[in-house]
XYZ file of C-alpha atoms in Angstrom:
59
model
C 74.885 243.464 190.619
C 75.336 239.887 189.442
C 76.661 241.172 186.105
C 79.285 243.275 187.906
C 80.475 240.277 189.898
C 80.741 238.226 186.721
C 82.796 240.977 185.063
C 85.118 241.116 188.067
C 85.579 237.334 188.007
C 86.316 237.422 184.266
C 88.954 240.161 184.722
C 90.596 238.200 187.551
C 90.702 235.069 185.395
C 92.368 236.948 182.539
C 94.924 238.660 184.782
C 96.546 235.624 186.425
C 99.899 237.231 187.277
C 103.217 237.472 185.568
C 103.813 235.027 182.793
C 106.999 233.176 181.953
C 107.760 235.443 178.998
C 107.591 238.563 181.172
C 109.933 237.058 183.750
C 112.416 236.029 181.076
C 112.354 239.533 179.541
C 112.932 241.147 182.909
C 115.875 238.828 183.564
C 117.368 239.560 180.153
C 117.146 243.302 180.783
C 118.731 242.991 184.228
C 121.562 240.816 182.950
C 122.152 243.289 180.092
C 122.376 246.161 182.543
C 124.814 244.266 184.726
C 127.017 243.523 181.691
C 126.878 247.124 180.485
C 127.666 248.659 183.897
C 129.891 245.913 185.214
C 132.975 248.121 185.842
C 130.937 250.842 187.545
C 129.200 248.279 189.759
C 132.483 246.647 190.675
C 134.070 249.928 191.667
C 130.979 250.954 193.619
C 130.963 247.684 195.612
C 134.705 247.945 196.272
C 134.288 251.507 197.494
C 131.415 250.543 199.773
C 133.344 247.581 201.286
C 136.448 249.757 201.766
C 134.405 252.325 203.629
C 132.742 249.688 205.766
C 136.109 248.173 206.587
C 137.706 251.508 207.452
C 134.775 252.645 209.602
C 134.429 249.329 211.433
C 138.095 249.558 212.502
C 137.227 252.801 214.327
C 134.551 251.158 216.488
């Protein structure tokens, strides 16, 4: 029983969350996706706002 608790404590110490490198890699991937799909994202946002504007006028 004591050995199991020590193993759990050791695992928790080794897995201390997301490191700085992982966060930087995730940000790089997200920025890359935004750059690649910039025109599609822009048109999507414009379409959404146009629909919101047109439907809010009907209220």
